[in-house]
């Protein structure tokens, strides 16, 4: 596996963990929210419908799976797949309720007054999906960048080696050779002078 394919697991750990937590919220809040008069349609908890399956449960599964991949991926392609999966799940949280209206689907009107209805719409769908997309985009950006340590490791792996298994032999620079010959010439010239004096 080349250096460009590898990536530290810690790079997507935080974003992946947050995405998993948000996915748990998105998948469970439709069923436990009514305990606190916080939800859509019925005020009874744990009311399942195909509308909730399409609008909350399935996108939550996609985001949670993407977050788990980001947390444990050790190579870039897998991490990129997890990031895109989480981003698409978050996108469905944002646009799903709008598209569902065209399919004659819906989870009912939000409960409570105006302020609570806005909060429910944001925390169940639009705002929740926007935060998921943001975290997924941040994770994708981190995996697109090659760190300095990774680049150095890749360079070290590509460095050629000689037949003995060690680093490639590096010739002595010409400057050093010239200094060596000059020293020999000086020593020889001194010996010549000494012989002539004799």
XYZ file of N, CA, C and O in Angstrom:
792
model
N 0.844 -1.181 0.000
C 0.000 0.000 0.000
C 0.880 1.231 0.000
O 1.717 1.408 0.871
N 0.763 2.084 -0.974
C 1.631 3.238 -1.091
C 1.278 4.279 -0.054
O 0.211 4.256 0.556
N 2.202 5.265 0.109
C 1.984 6.326 1.076
C 0.769 7.173 0.765
O 0.106 7.693 1.649
N 0.473 7.324 -0.542
C -0.683 8.125 -0.907
C -1.992 7.442 -0.540
O -3.014 8.100 -0.380
N -1.988 6.129 -0.429
C -3.198 5.398 -0.093
C -3.412 5.329 1.409
O -4.543 5.308 1.874
N -2.314 5.304 2.178
C -2.430 5.184 3.616
C -2.805 6.513 4.240
O -2.505 7.575 3.705
N -3.431 6.452 5.401
C -3.788 7.651 6.144
C -3.900 7.284 7.616
O -4.343 6.180 7.953
N -3.504 8.172 8.527
C -3.629 7.872 9.955
C -5.086 7.726 10.357
O -5.946 8.483 9.906
N -5.363 6.746 11.218
C -6.736 6.552 11.670
C -7.240 7.757 12.461
O -8.442 8.038 12.481
N -6.344 8.453 13.130
C -6.759 9.593 13.946
C -7.291 10.745 13.110
O -7.974 11.623 13.633
N -7.022 10.748 11.826
C -7.415 11.879 10.982
C -8.931 12.026 10.897
O -9.447 13.132 10.841
N -9.672 10.923 10.877
C -11.131 11.018 10.789
C -11.847 10.606 12.061
O -13.070 10.445 12.051
N -11.099 10.454 13.160
C -11.685 9.940 14.390
C -12.746 10.873 14.958
O -13.873 10.466 15.251
N -12.422 12.160 15.101
C -13.355 13.092 15.731
C -14.591 13.316 14.871
O -15.727 13.240 15.362
N -14.389 13.564 13.586
C -15.536 13.771 12.694
C -16.411 12.527 12.633
O -17.644 12.614 12.651
N -15.790 11.353 12.567
C -16.552 10.117 12.529
C -17.368 9.903 13.783
O -18.536 9.496 13.719
N -16.766 10.192 14.941
C -17.488 10.020 16.208
C -18.690 10.955 16.277
O -19.798 10.549 16.674
N -18.499 12.217 15.897
C -19.603 13.175 15.919
C -20.707 12.770 14.944
O -21.900 12.911 15.241
N -20.321 12.253 13.786
C -21.318 11.804 12.821
C -22.122 10.621 13.356
O -23.342 10.537 13.134
N -21.472 9.707 14.048
C -22.185 8.571 14.633
C -23.186 9.055 15.679
O -24.345 8.586 15.732
N -22.766 10.002 16.515
C -23.669 10.527 17.541
C -24.859 11.250 16.916
O -26.007 11.084 17.362
N -24.609 12.035 15.881
C -25.705 12.723 15.201
C -26.633 11.732 14.500
O -27.853 11.940 14.440
N -26.067 10.657 13.965
C -26.895 9.635 13.329
C -27.804 8.957 14.354
O -28.985 8.674 14.065
N -27.280 8.701 15.542
C -28.117 8.124 16.597
C -29.255 9.074 16.948
O -30.407 8.651 17.142
N -28.943 10.354 17.036
C -29.987 11.347 17.306
C -31.032 11.336 16.188
O -32.239 11.266 16.452
N -30.587 11.411 14.953
C -31.521 11.476 13.835
C -32.390 10.250 13.695
O -33.549 10.335 13.260
N -31.852 9.080 14.061
C -32.628 7.853 13.933
C -33.557 7.584 15.095
O -34.577 6.900 14.935
N -33.230 8.130 16.294
C -34.012 7.824 17.483
C -34.964 8.943 17.907
O -35.988 8.668 18.556
N -34.657 10.176 17.568
C -35.471 11.292 18.044
C -36.930 11.211 17.586
O -37.826 11.639 18.334
N -37.250 10.678 16.398
C -38.673 10.577 16.050
C -39.474 9.685 16.994
O -40.695 9.840 17.128
N -38.796 8.750 17.666
C -39.495 7.784 18.513
C -39.458 8.157 19.990
O -40.365 7.773 20.743
N -38.427 8.890 20.424
C -38.352 9.263 21.843
C -38.714 10.726 22.069
O -38.994 11.127 23.205
N -38.738 11.530 21.009
C -39.103 12.933 21.158
C -40.491 13.158 21.726
O -40.691 14.058 22.574
N -41.500 12.375 21.314
C -42.847 12.580 21.866
C -42.946 12.433 23.376
O -43.906 12.916 23.983
N -41.979 11.755 24.018
C -41.981 11.716 25.480
C -41.934 13.120 26.066
O -42.404 13.356 27.179
N -41.324 14.055 25.323
C -41.160 15.431 25.785
C -42.006 16.398 24.956
O -41.695 17.591 24.904
N -43.059 15.876 24.311
C -43.891 16.688 23.416
C -43.037 17.374 22.353
O -43.222 18.557 22.045
N -42.107 16.627 21.812
C -41.154 17.161 20.842
C -41.153 16.212 19.657
O -40.581 15.123 19.718
N -41.820 16.591 18.573
C -41.874 15.684 17.441
C -42.835 16.149 16.373
O -43.210 17.323 16.312
N -43.244 15.226 15.547
C -44.134 15.498 14.420
C -45.317 14.549 14.472
O -45.167 13.379 14.845
N -46.465 15.042 14.031
C -47.635 14.179 13.926
C -48.157 13.745 15.280
O -48.669 14.533 16.068
N -47.999 12.472 15.604
C -48.529 11.901 16.833
C -47.661 12.274 18.032
O -46.434 12.405 17.932
N -48.305 12.435 19.166
C -47.577 12.695 20.412
C -47.244 11.405 21.146
O -46.722 11.442 22.265
N -47.530 10.263 20.539
C -47.216 8.964 21.143
C -45.808 8.537 20.731
O -45.436 8.628 19.553
N -44.994 8.061 21.671
C -43.639 7.618 21.324
C -43.653 6.278 20.614
O -44.618 5.519 20.676
N -42.567 6.000 19.942
C -42.316 4.728 19.279
C -43.413 4.369 18.272
O -43.851 3.221 18.179
N -43.846 5.366 17.506
C -44.798 5.142 16.432
C -44.012 5.031 15.124
O -43.421 6.014 14.661
N -43.994 3.846 14.552
C -43.228 3.610 13.328
C -44.121 3.792 12.104
O -45.307 3.463 12.116
N -43.496 4.331 11.029
C -44.179 4.415 9.736
C -43.119 4.362 8.644
O -41.927 4.618 8.885
N -43.559 4.036 7.453
C -42.633 4.014 6.314
C -42.073 5.399 6.029
O -40.962 5.527 5.508
N -42.820 6.443 6.370
C -42.326 7.797 6.174
C -41.098 8.053 7.056
O -40.114 8.643 6.598
N -41.164 7.630 8.305
C -39.996 7.778 9.174
C -38.829 6.930 8.685
O -37.674 7.320 8.819
N -39.138 5.770 8.135
C -38.074 4.918 7.600
C -37.310 5.636 6.494
O -36.067 5.641 6.481
N -38.051 6.257 5.567
C -37.415 6.901 4.423
C -36.755 8.218 4.812
O -35.654 8.541 4.336
N -37.387 8.983 5.689
C -36.920 10.341 5.976
C -35.910 10.418 7.118
O -35.141 11.383 7.187
N -35.893 9.438 8.006
C -34.993 9.528 9.167
C -34.126 8.293 9.372
O -32.911 8.402 9.560
N -34.746 7.113 9.333
C -33.998 5.915 9.718
C -32.928 5.568 8.689
O -31.751 5.372 9.044
N -33.300 5.496 7.411
C -32.319 5.129 6.382
C -31.191 6.153 6.249
O -30.017 5.767 6.191
N -31.483 7.453 6.195
C -30.353 8.402 6.149
C -29.501 8.367 7.411
O -28.280 8.572 7.349
N -30.116 8.094 8.562
C -29.328 7.979 9.795
C -28.377 6.789 9.722
O -27.226 6.856 10.177
N -28.852 5.685 9.141
C -27.987 4.514 8.973
C -26.812 4.856 8.057
O -25.661 4.478 8.324
N -27.096 5.578 6.977
C -26.026 5.952 6.051
C -24.993 6.838 6.736
O -23.780 6.635 6.597
N -25.456 7.814 7.501
C -24.523 8.717 8.195
C -23.738 7.960 9.257
O -22.525 8.148 9.412
N -24.406 7.099 10.019
C -23.709 6.333 11.053
C -22.664 5.400 10.475
O -21.551 5.290 11.007
N -23.007 4.721 9.380
C -22.037 3.834 8.738
C -20.856 4.628 8.193
O -19.692 4.215 8.338
N -21.141 5.769 7.570
C -20.051 6.614 7.086
C -19.152 7.097 8.211
O -17.928 7.145 8.068
N -19.757 7.454 9.346
C -18.956 7.876 10.490
C -18.072 6.771 11.028
O -16.909 7.000 11.389
N -18.605 5.564 11.095
C -17.797 4.429 11.558
C -16.624 4.162 10.620
O -15.508 3.856 11.064
N -16.865 4.268 9.323
C -15.777 4.069 8.357
C -14.705 5.125 8.554
O -13.499 4.836 8.537
N -15.115 6.377 8.760
C -14.145 7.443 8.984
C -13.336 7.207 10.255
O -12.146 7.532 10.322
N -13.959 6.647 11.267
C -13.258 6.425 12.538
C -12.168 5.370 12.421
O -11.117 5.487 13.068
N -12.391 4.346 11.603
C -11.480 3.205 11.597
C -10.754 2.999 10.276
O -9.958 2.058 10.166
N -11.009 3.824 9.289
C -10.353 3.640 7.988
C -8.864 3.934 8.102
O -8.454 4.917 8.720
N -8.046 3.064 7.484
C -6.594 3.247 7.476
C -6.079 3.603 6.093
O -4.871 3.702 5.899
N -6.952 3.772 5.128
C -6.514 4.178 3.796
C -7.507 5.196 3.238
O -8.673 5.252 3.640
N -7.037 5.989 2.298
C -7.815 7.115 1.793
C -9.072 6.707 1.023
O -10.124 7.320 1.213
N -9.035 5.721 0.124
C -10.266 5.385 -0.599
C -11.413 4.991 0.319
O -12.552 5.411 0.109
N -11.135 4.179 1.339
C -12.190 3.783 2.274
C -12.709 4.989 3.044
O -13.922 5.151 3.237
N -11.799 5.846 3.491
C -12.222 7.040 4.225
C -13.041 7.974 3.348
O -14.033 8.556 3.795
N -12.630 8.124 2.088
C -13.384 8.982 1.172
C -14.781 8.424 0.942
O -15.762 9.170 0.875
N -14.898 7.111 0.832
C -16.212 6.499 0.673
C -17.084 6.781 1.892
O -18.269 7.127 1.765
N -16.512 6.624 3.089
C -17.272 6.910 4.303
C -17.701 8.360 4.383
O -18.827 8.667 4.790
N -16.807 9.273 3.986
C -17.156 10.689 4.012
C -18.293 11.027 3.060
O -19.223 11.761 3.409
N -18.238 10.479 1.850
C -19.302 10.742 0.878
C -20.614 10.103 1.303
O -21.698 10.677 1.087
N -20.541 8.930 1.904
C -21.759 8.278 2.378
C -22.439 9.116 3.463
O -23.665 9.309 3.446
N -21.642 9.631 4.399
C -22.196 10.488 5.449
C -22.746 11.784 4.871
O -23.795 12.272 5.303
N -22.042 12.354 3.894
C -22.512 13.602 3.280
C -23.842 13.401 2.562
O -24.747 14.245 2.647
N -23.994 12.298 1.847
C -25.247 12.033 1.143
C -26.393 11.789 2.119
O -27.535 12.227 1.886
N -26.102 11.085 3.212
C -27.132 10.901 4.235
C -27.562 12.225 4.848
O -28.758 12.472 5.055
N -26.591 13.092 5.139
C -26.928 14.408 5.665
C -27.717 15.240 4.670
O -28.642 15.978 5.044
N -27.356 15.123 3.385
C -28.087 15.856 2.351
C -29.548 15.413 2.298
O -30.447 16.247 2.111
N -29.805 14.121 2.495
C -31.187 13.647 2.467
C -31.979 14.194 3.651
O -33.183 14.451 3.543
N -31.336 14.356 4.810
C -32.018 14.983 5.941
C -32.478 16.396 5.580
O -33.519 16.857 6.043
N -31.691 17.091 4.762
C -32.021 18.472 4.392
C -33.145 18.527 3.371
O -34.112 19.295 3.508
N -33.051 17.724 2.319
C -33.993 17.845 1.196
C -35.093 16.787 1.225
O -36.034 16.863 0.432
N -34.987 15.803 2.121
C -35.930 14.694 2.099
C -37.369 15.108 2.309
O -38.279 14.628 1.613
N -37.623 15.995 3.272
C -39.005 16.390 3.549
C -39.610 17.146 2.372
O -40.813 17.034 2.102
N -38.784 17.912 1.660
C -39.294 18.639 0.489
C -39.660 17.677 -0.634
O -40.724 17.781 -1.258
N -38.768 16.703 -0.897
C -39.038 15.732 -1.964
C -40.189 14.813 -1.575
O -40.993 14.412 -2.425
N -40.291 14.483 -0.274
C -41.361 13.584 0.165
C -42.740 14.166 -0.114
O -43.697 13.425 -0.353
N -42.839 15.510 -0.082
C -44.126 16.127 -0.398
C -44.578 15.837 -1.813
O -45.782 15.726 -2.080
N -43.639 15.700 -2.735
C -43.983 15.360 -4.120
C -44.445 13.911 -4.239
O -45.103 13.550 -5.220
N -44.055 13.071 -3.283
C -44.443 11.658 -3.301
C -45.648 11.383 -2.405
O -45.957 10.232 -2.107
N -46.301 12.457 -1.947
C -47.441 12.325 -1.026
C -47.043 11.585 0.249
O -47.802 10.774 0.783
N -45.839 11.892 0.711
C -45.356 11.332 1.964
C -45.190 12.468 2.967
O -45.077 13.631 2.598
N -45.158 12.121 4.247
C -44.946 13.135 5.271
C -45.091 12.534 6.652
O -45.703 11.474 6.829
N -44.520 13.213 7.625
C -44.553 12.732 9.007
C -45.520 13.535 9.860
O -45.577 13.351 11.073
N -46.270 14.415 9.224
C -47.233 15.208 9.976
C -46.674 16.559 10.363
O -45.503 16.877 10.133
N -47.535 17.354 10.990
C -47.144 18.709 11.399
C -46.327 18.653 12.684
O -46.535 17.780 13.539
N -45.377 19.563 12.859
C -44.619 19.598 14.115
C -45.501 19.978 15.291
O -46.480 20.706 15.144
N -45.174 19.471 16.466
C -45.952 19.710 17.677
C -45.539 21.017 18.333
O -44.391 21.459 18.202
N -46.461 21.629 19.072
C -46.144 22.797 19.864
C -46.352 24.103 19.139
O -46.924 24.162 18.041
N -45.849 25.177 19.793
C -45.986 26.512 19.247
C -44.981 26.802 18.148
O -44.221 25.926 17.710
N -44.945 28.082 17.738
C -44.110 28.458 16.585
C -42.634 28.220 16.850
O -41.935 27.645 16.002
N -42.138 28.656 18.006
C -40.714 28.497 18.318
C -40.336 27.017 18.376
O -39.295 26.605 17.870
N -41.196 26.225 18.984
C -40.892 24.801 19.087
C -40.932 24.138 17.711
O -40.129 23.259 17.422
N -41.840 24.563 16.867
C -41.929 23.977 15.529
C -40.668 24.254 14.717
O -40.175 23.379 14.000
N -40.164 25.475 14.835
C -38.912 25.798 14.131
C -37.783 24.922 14.655
O -36.980 24.371 13.887
N -37.717 24.788 15.985
C -36.665 23.965 16.589
C -36.780 22.510 16.144
O -35.769 21.844 15.837
N -38.008 22.001 16.079
C -38.211 20.618 15.659
C -37.789 20.418 14.204
O -37.142 19.416 13.879
N -38.140 21.351 13.352
C -37.758 21.222 11.942
C -36.243 21.242 11.772
O -35.677 20.483 10.969
N -35.580 22.079 12.553
C -34.119 22.177 12.444
C -33.432 20.953 13.035
O -32.488 20.418 12.446
N -33.873 20.509 14.197
C -33.170 19.417 14.881
C -33.533 18.039 14.344
O -32.770 17.081 14.527
N -34.687 17.925 13.685
C -35.066 16.644 13.090
C -34.514 16.498 11.679
O -34.147 15.400 11.267
N -34.458 17.610 10.926
C -34.166 17.496 9.498
C -33.121 18.519 9.023
O -31.946 18.171 8.874
N -33.540 19.752 8.782
C -32.703 20.710 8.052
C -31.384 21.014 8.758
O -30.302 20.860 8.175
N -31.461 21.476 10.002
C -30.238 21.822 10.730
C -29.360 20.615 11.001
O -28.131 20.680 10.882
N -30.005 19.508 11.345
C -29.251 18.271 11.601
C -28.481 17.839 10.356
O -27.289 17.512 10.429
N -29.161 17.850 9.215
C -28.487 17.460 7.970
C -27.362 18.406 7.597
O -26.314 17.965 7.098
N -27.546 19.704 7.843
C -26.494 20.672 7.516
C -25.235 20.424 8.334
O -24.111 20.492 7.812
N -25.393 20.125 9.613
C -24.226 19.838 10.460
C -23.547 18.549 10.003
O -22.307 18.450 9.990
N -24.325 17.559 9.620
C -23.745 16.310 9.120
C -22.921 16.550 7.856
O -21.809 16.013 7.712
N -23.466 17.348 6.945
C -22.730 17.651 5.709
C -21.434 18.383 6.031
O -20.385 18.107 5.437
N -21.490 19.321 6.967
C -20.287 20.065 7.350
C -19.203 19.143 7.894
O -18.034 19.218 7.488
N -19.567 18.252 8.804
C -18.585 17.335 9.388
C -18.022 16.388 8.339
O -16.814 16.092 8.336
N -18.888 15.892 7.456
C -18.409 14.998 6.397
C -17.455 15.728 5.460
O -16.436 15.175 5.031
N -17.762 16.986 5.138
C -16.884 17.765 4.262
C -15.536 18.028 4.924
O -14.488 17.961 4.272
N -15.546 18.316 6.212
C -14.282 18.522 6.932
C -13.435 17.250 6.907
O -12.214 17.303 6.713
N -14.072 16.114 7.130
C -13.339 14.843 7.101
C -12.778 14.572 5.710
O -11.617 14.145 5.565
N -13.556 14.834 4.672
C -13.069 14.623 3.305
C -11.878 15.522 3.013
O -10.902 15.094 2.380
N -11.952 16.759 3.465
C -10.826 17.673 3.247
C -9.561 17.209 3.944
O -8.465 17.310 3.389
N -9.695 16.672 5.150
C -8.513 16.197 5.875
C -7.886 14.998 5.184
O -6.662 14.845 5.177
N -8.699 14.132 4.600
C -8.142 12.956 3.933
C -7.603 13.280 2.547
O -6.842 12.493 1.990
N -7.984 14.411 1.980
C -7.433 14.804 0.686
C -6.019 15.354 0.812
O -5.261 15.349 -0.151
N -5.665 15.829 2.002
C -4.352 16.432 2.220
C -3.353 15.358 2.626
O -3.657 14.512 3.472
N -2.172 15.401 2.026
C -1.086 14.492 2.393
C -0.190 15.204 3.390
O 0.365 16.268 3.094
N -0.078 14.658 4.592
C 0.730 15.277 5.629
C 2.220 15.183 5.349
O 2.690 14.399 4.517
N 2.982 16.006 6.073
C 4.441 16.035 5.893
C 5.054 14.687 6.263
O 5.905 14.157 5.556
N 4.611 14.101 7.365
C 5.166 12.816 7.796
C 4.864 11.719 6.769
O 5.713 10.869 6.495
N 3.663 11.762 6.210
C 3.315 10.757 5.205
C 4.156 10.922 3.952
O 4.599 9.939 3.349
N 4.397 12.174 3.545
C 5.218 12.413 2.361
C 6.651 11.944 2.586
O 7.276 11.349 1.695
N 7.184 12.171 3.778
C 8.547 11.717 4.070
C 8.623 10.195 4.089
O 9.596 9.611 3.607
N 7.607 9.553 4.648
C 7.606 8.085 4.682
C 7.530 7.520 3.275
O 8.220 6.546 2.950
N 6.715 8.140 2.423
C 6.618 7.676 1.038
C 7.938 7.870 0.309
O 8.378 7.003 -0.455
N 8.613 9.001 0.566
C 9.904 9.249 -0.081
C 10.938 8.229 0.369
O 11.752 7.758 -0.426
N 10.902 7.880 1.671
C 11.846 6.891 2.181
C 11.601 5.514 1.556
O 12.533 4.763 1.292
N 10.332 5.180 1.320
C 10.020 3.888 0.717
C 10.461 3.823 -0.738
O 10.800 2.762 -1.250
N 10.460 4.957 -1.415
C 10.844 4.975 -2.826
C 12.346 5.110 -3.027
O 12.826 4.962 -4.144
N 13.101 5.381 -1.965
C 14.537 5.568 -2.086
C 15.188 4.255 -2.520
O 14.959 3.218 -1.916
N 16.036 4.253 -3.570
C 16.652 3.001 -4.042
C 17.675 2.473 -3.053
O 18.265 3.219 -2.276
N 17.891 1.169 -3.090
C 18.874 0.523 -2.228
C 19.833 -0.270 -3.102
O 19.516 -0.682 -4.213
N 21.060 -0.482 -2.596
C 22.046 -1.241 -3.356
C 21.849 -2.731 -3.110
O 20.942 -3.163 -2.415
N 22.750 -3.556 -3.698
C 22.609 -5.007 -3.603
C 22.795 -5.524 -2.188
O 22.366 -6.622 -1.860
N 23.473 -4.746 -1.341
C 23.717 -5.209 0.014
C 22.543 -4.931 0.935
O 22.590 -5.231 2.107
N 21.475 -4.308 0.424
C 20.305 -4.055 1.244
C 20.363 -2.756 1.994
O 19.454 -2.418 2.732
N 21.462 -2.003 1.854
C 21.585 -0.729 2.533
C 21.271 0.408 1.603
O 20.898 0.205 0.450
N 21.415 1.632 2.078
C 21.172 2.782 1.209
C 22.111 2.778 0.017
O 23.220 2.233 0.066
N 21.701 3.385 -1.037
C 22.496 3.410 -2.258
C 23.817 4.122 -2.001
O 23.874 5.145 -1.327
N 24.917 3.574 -2.561
C 26.245 4.147 -2.355
C 26.323 5.522 -2.982
O 25.899 5.730 -4.116
N 26.836 6.435 -2.220
C 26.985 7.809 -2.695
C 28.460 8.081 -2.920
O 29.280 7.891 -2.016
N 28.822 8.504 -4.117
C 30.224 8.757 -4.437
C 30.731 9.972 -3.674
O 29.976 10.869 -3.322
N 32.034 9.976 -3.426
C 32.651 11.109 -2.747
C 32.664 12.291 -3.701
O 33.042 12.154 -4.854
N 32.211 13.454 -3.264
C 32.202 14.620 -4.158
C 33.583 14.939 -4.689
O 34.605 14.633 -4.059
N 33.618 15.561 -5.859
C 34.886 15.863 -6.510
C 35.726 16.817 -5.679
O 36.941 16.772 -5.700
N 35.077 17.702 -4.922
C 35.828 18.669 -4.109
C 36.743 17.947 -3.136
O 37.894 18.277 -2.973
N 36.190 16.925 -2.471
C 36.993 16.182 -1.492
C 38.165 15.472 -2.172
O 39.253 15.385 -1.621
N 37.915 14.961 -3.374
C 38.998 14.293 -4.076
C 40.108 15.279 -4.407
O 41.286 14.977 -4.296
N 39.733 16.469 -4.823
C 40.763 17.467 -5.157
C 41.578 17.830 -3.939
O 42.783 17.933 -3.985
N 40.883 17.996 -2.796
C 41.634 18.307 -1.575
C 42.601 17.189 -1.239
O 43.718 17.431 -0.813
N 42.170 15.965 -1.457
C 43.029 14.824 -1.141
C 44.271 14.825 -2.040
O 45.383 14.671 -1.571
N 44.097 15.042 -3.343
C 45.238 15.054 -4.258
C 46.145 16.236 -3.980
O 47.360 16.122 -4.078
N 45.579 17.340 -3.620
C 46.421 18.508 -3.316
C 47.297 18.212 -2.125
O 48.483 18.523 -2.087
N 46.698 17.547 -1.112
C 47.485 17.192 0.065
C 48.611 16.250 -0.299
O 49.731 16.383 0.180
N 48.382 15.304 -1.199
C 49.429 14.370 -1.601
C 50.509 15.095 -2.382
O 51.696 14.847 -2.224
N 50.064 16.033 -3.224
C 51.062 16.768 -3.991
C 51.943 17.602 -3.079
O 53.145 17.690 -3.260
N 51.316 18.212 -2.076
C 52.108 19.008 -1.137
C 53.102 18.143 -0.393
O 54.262 18.493 -0.210
N 52.639 16.945 0.028
C 53.550 16.053 0.747
C 54.676 15.604 -0.160
O 55.847 15.556 0.219
N 54.362 15.311 -1.424
C 55.393 14.893 -2.366
C 56.371 15.997 -2.661
O 57.571 15.789 -2.766
N 55.845 17.215 -2.812
C 56.743 18.331 -3.102
C 57.664 18.607 -1.933
O 58.842 18.930 -2.090
N 57.129 18.411 -0.705
C 57.995 18.605 0.472
C 59.081 17.564 0.519
O 60.230 17.843 0.847
N 58.748 16.323 0.158
C 59.756 15.265 0.171
C 60.806 15.530 -0.885
O 61.997 15.280 -0.689
N 60.362 16.061 -2.064
C 61.320 16.375 -3.125
C 62.279 17.441 -2.703
O 63.465 17.409 -2.979
N 61.731 18.457 -2.023
C 62.602 19.545 -1.548
C 63.605 19.019 -0.545
O 64.797 19.415 -0.563
N 63.161 18.106 0.328
C 64.075 17.580 1.329
C 65.202 16.793 0.665
O 66.357 16.884 1.054
N 64.872 16.027 -0.391
C 65.907 15.230 -1.051
C 66.885 16.149 -1.766
O 68.079 15.854 -1.827
N 66.395 17.236 -2.331
C 67.298 18.136 -3.011
C 68.241 18.829 -2.031
O 69.394 19.087 -2.327
N 67.693 19.121 -0.820
C 68.566 19.749 0.190
C 69.703 18.806 0.588
O 70.797 19.217 0.877
N 69.348 17.495 0.646
C 70.395 16.540 1.006
C 71.466 16.502 -0.079
O 72.627 16.329 0.187
